[in-house]
Amino acid sequence: MRYIDNDELDSNNVFITLDSFLLSEFSQGKLGVAYTRDSTIQSELLDTGVTDVSNTRVQKSIAPSWQRTLSEYTTLELGYDYSDVSYEDAETIGLFDYDIGTFSGTVSRLLTEFDYLSATFYYTAYDAPDAQNEFDD
């Protein structure tokens, strides 16, 4: 990204994404892998709406999921989404490296032609070691 009025804000961004799918008669699997190297001017503005400085952010993510048809009326889906985010000179800019992982599961049951019932659970773990806080939900 280039800024006309301020060359110090210029950055070379990298976005790499790989999505793969596996289908069979009764199940399907997905795997998403991503690597992002961008400027906090963009990433923090989009994520939090606040940014004071331009530093490099690196985000590595992986997101596998699996769905299985258990019967004509019932499906099970399991998924995991993990991201590791690090900042160049994090301690000097007030941002903290962190990682976050979310595990989810859904069971769905078709009740009638138009109605279905589903139950979903999530477990999220967030860790920012330098910020000295940890969150499990």
Short mmCIF file of C-alpha atoms in Angstrom, two decimals:
data_model
loop_
_atom_site.label_atom_id
_atom_site.label_comp_id
_atom_site.label_asym_id
_atom_site.label_seq_id
_atom_site.Cartn_x
_atom_site.Cartn_y
_atom_site.Cartn_z
CA MET A 1 0.00 0.00 0.00
CA ARG A 2 1.32 3.42 -0.90
CA TYR A 3 0.55 6.79 0.67
CA ILE A 4 1.18 9.88 -1.42
CA ASP A 5 1.67 12.33 1.44
CA ASN A 6 3.67 10.12 3.83
CA ASP A 7 6.20 7.56 2.57
CA GLU A 8 6.77 6.25 6.11
CA LEU A 9 3.30 4.67 6.00
CA ASP A 10 4.01 2.70 2.79
CA SER A 11 3.93 -1.09 3.18
CA ASN A 12 4.23 -4.24 1.10
CA ASN A 13 1.38 -6.54 2.03
CA VAL A 14 1.22 -10.30 1.51
CA PHE A 15 -2.00 -12.33 1.50
CA ILE A 16 -1.82 -16.09 0.88
CA THR A 17 -4.86 -18.32 1.25
CA LEU A 18 -5.33 -22.01 0.57
CA ASP A 19 -8.72 -23.69 0.78
CA SER A 20 -9.19 -27.38 0.16
CA PHE A 21 -12.26 -29.60 0.20
CA LEU A 22 -12.83 -33.33 0.40
CA LEU A 23 -16.24 -34.73 -0.43
CA SER A 24 -17.60 -38.22 0.02
CA GLU A 25 -21.07 -39.71 0.01
CA PHE A 26 -21.83 -38.96 3.66
CA SER A 27 -19.20 -36.43 4.76
CA GLN A 28 -17.20 -33.46 3.68
CA GLY A 29 -14.01 -31.99 5.01
CA LYS A 30 -12.60 -28.51 4.60
CA LEU A 31 -9.21 -27.05 5.37
CA GLY A 32 -8.37 -23.38 5.20
CA VAL A 33 -4.85 -22.07 5.70
CA ALA A 34 -3.91 -18.40 5.51
CA TYR A 35 -0.88 -16.17 5.92
CA THR A 36 -1.18 -12.40 6.07
CA ARG A 37 1.58 -9.83 6.40
CA ASP A 38 0.20 -6.31 6.43
CA SER A 39 0.40 -2.95 8.12
CA THR A 40 -1.33 -2.11 11.38
CA ILE A 41 -2.65 0.99 9.61
CA GLN A 42 -4.97 -1.34 7.69
CA SER A 43 -5.43 -4.33 9.98
CA GLU A 44 -6.06 -2.51 13.24
CA LEU A 45 -8.27 0.06 11.57
CA LEU A 46 -10.43 -2.77 10.19
CA ASP A 47 -10.31 -4.94 13.34
CA THR A 48 -10.59 -2.34 16.12
CA GLY A 49 -11.17 1.02 14.44
CA VAL A 50 -8.11 2.48 16.17
CA THR A 51 -4.53 2.83 15.03
CA ASP A 52 -1.76 5.19 16.01
CA VAL A 53 1.28 3.78 14.24
CA SER A 54 2.24 1.80 11.19
CA ASN A 55 3.99 -1.47 12.03
CA THR A 56 4.00 -4.90 10.45
CA ARG A 57 1.43 -7.47 11.55
CA VAL A 58 1.77 -11.18 10.69
CA GLN A 59 -1.24 -13.46 11.03
CA LYS A 60 -1.12 -17.23 10.48
CA SER A 61 -4.41 -19.13 10.50
CA ILE A 62 -5.68 -22.66 10.08
CA ALA A 63 -9.31 -23.73 10.00
CA PRO A 64 -10.22 -27.40 9.50
CA SER A 65 -13.83 -28.57 9.62
CA TRP A 66 -15.72 -31.78 9.02
CA GLN A 67 -19.41 -32.46 8.40
CA ARG A 68 -21.02 -35.89 8.52
CA THR A 69 -24.51 -36.97 7.60
CA LEU A 70 -25.53 -39.33 10.39
CA SER A 71 -28.94 -40.19 8.97
CA GLU A 72 -31.43 -38.91 6.44
CA TYR A 73 -32.44 -36.24 8.96
CA THR A 74 -29.38 -35.63 11.13
CA THR A 75 -25.97 -34.02 10.52
CA LEU A 76 -22.95 -33.37 12.71
CA GLU A 77 -20.41 -30.64 12.03
CA LEU A 78 -17.13 -30.04 13.90
CA GLY A 79 -14.70 -27.23 13.31
CA TYR A 80 -11.62 -25.53 14.67
CA ASP A 81 -10.26 -22.08 13.85
CA TYR A 82 -6.83 -21.02 15.09
CA SER A 83 -4.95 -17.76 14.51
CA ASP A 84 -1.53 -16.62 15.69
CA VAL A 85 -0.95 -12.86 15.40
CA SER A 86 2.34 -11.09 15.98
CA TYR A 87 3.43 -7.47 15.62
CA GLU A 88 6.82 -6.04 14.78
CA ASP A 89 8.05 -4.12 17.83
CA ALA A 90 4.84 -4.98 19.64
CA GLU A 91 6.03 -3.78 23.05
CA THR A 92 6.75 -0.28 21.74
CA ILE A 93 3.43 0.30 19.93
CA GLY A 94 0.96 -0.79 22.62
CA LEU A 95 -0.23 -3.91 20.77
CA PHE A 96 0.33 -7.46 21.99
CA ASP A 97 1.06 -10.67 20.16
CA TYR A 98 -1.76 -13.15 20.71
CA ASP A 99 -3.26 -16.41 19.61
CA ILE A 100 -6.90 -17.42 19.57
CA GLY A 101 -8.55 -20.74 18.93
CA THR A 102 -12.20 -21.62 18.64
CA PHE A 103 -13.65 -25.13 18.59
CA SER A 104 -17.26 -25.51 17.49
CA GLY A 105 -19.74 -28.30 17.02
CA THR A 106 -23.26 -28.42 15.63
CA VAL A 107 -25.87 -31.16 15.53
CA SER A 108 -28.82 -30.49 13.22
CA ARG A 109 -32.02 -32.47 12.86
CA LEU A 110 -34.63 -31.98 10.15
CA LEU A 111 -38.05 -32.08 11.84
CA THR A 112 -40.35 -31.40 8.90
CA GLU A 113 -39.92 -30.29 5.33
CA PHE A 114 -39.60 -26.69 6.53
CA ASP A 115 -38.39 -26.96 10.13
CA TYR A 116 -35.14 -28.08 11.67
CA LEU A 117 -33.60 -28.01 15.11
CA SER A 118 -29.91 -27.45 15.74
CA ALA A 119 -27.66 -27.20 18.77
CA THR A 120 -24.29 -25.47 18.54
CA PHE A 121 -21.51 -25.10 21.08
CA TYR A 122 -18.35 -23.02 20.99
CA TYR A 123 -15.21 -22.99 23.08
CA THR A 124 -12.76 -20.12 22.59
CA ALA A 125 -9.33 -19.73 24.13
CA TYR A 126 -7.44 -16.44 23.80
CA ASP A 127 -3.89 -15.92 24.99
CA ALA A 128 -1.76 -12.78 24.89
CA PRO A 129 1.25 -13.72 27.04
CA ASP A 130 2.82 -10.26 27.12
CA ALA A 131 -0.48 -8.63 28.07
CA GLN A 132 -0.73 -10.91 31.12
CA ASN A 133 -4.32 -11.86 30.47
CA GLU A 134 -6.00 -15.01 29.30
CA PHE A 135 -9.58 -15.62 28.33
CA ASP A 136 -11.47 -18.89 28.04
CA ASP A 137 -15.12 -18.85 27.07
#
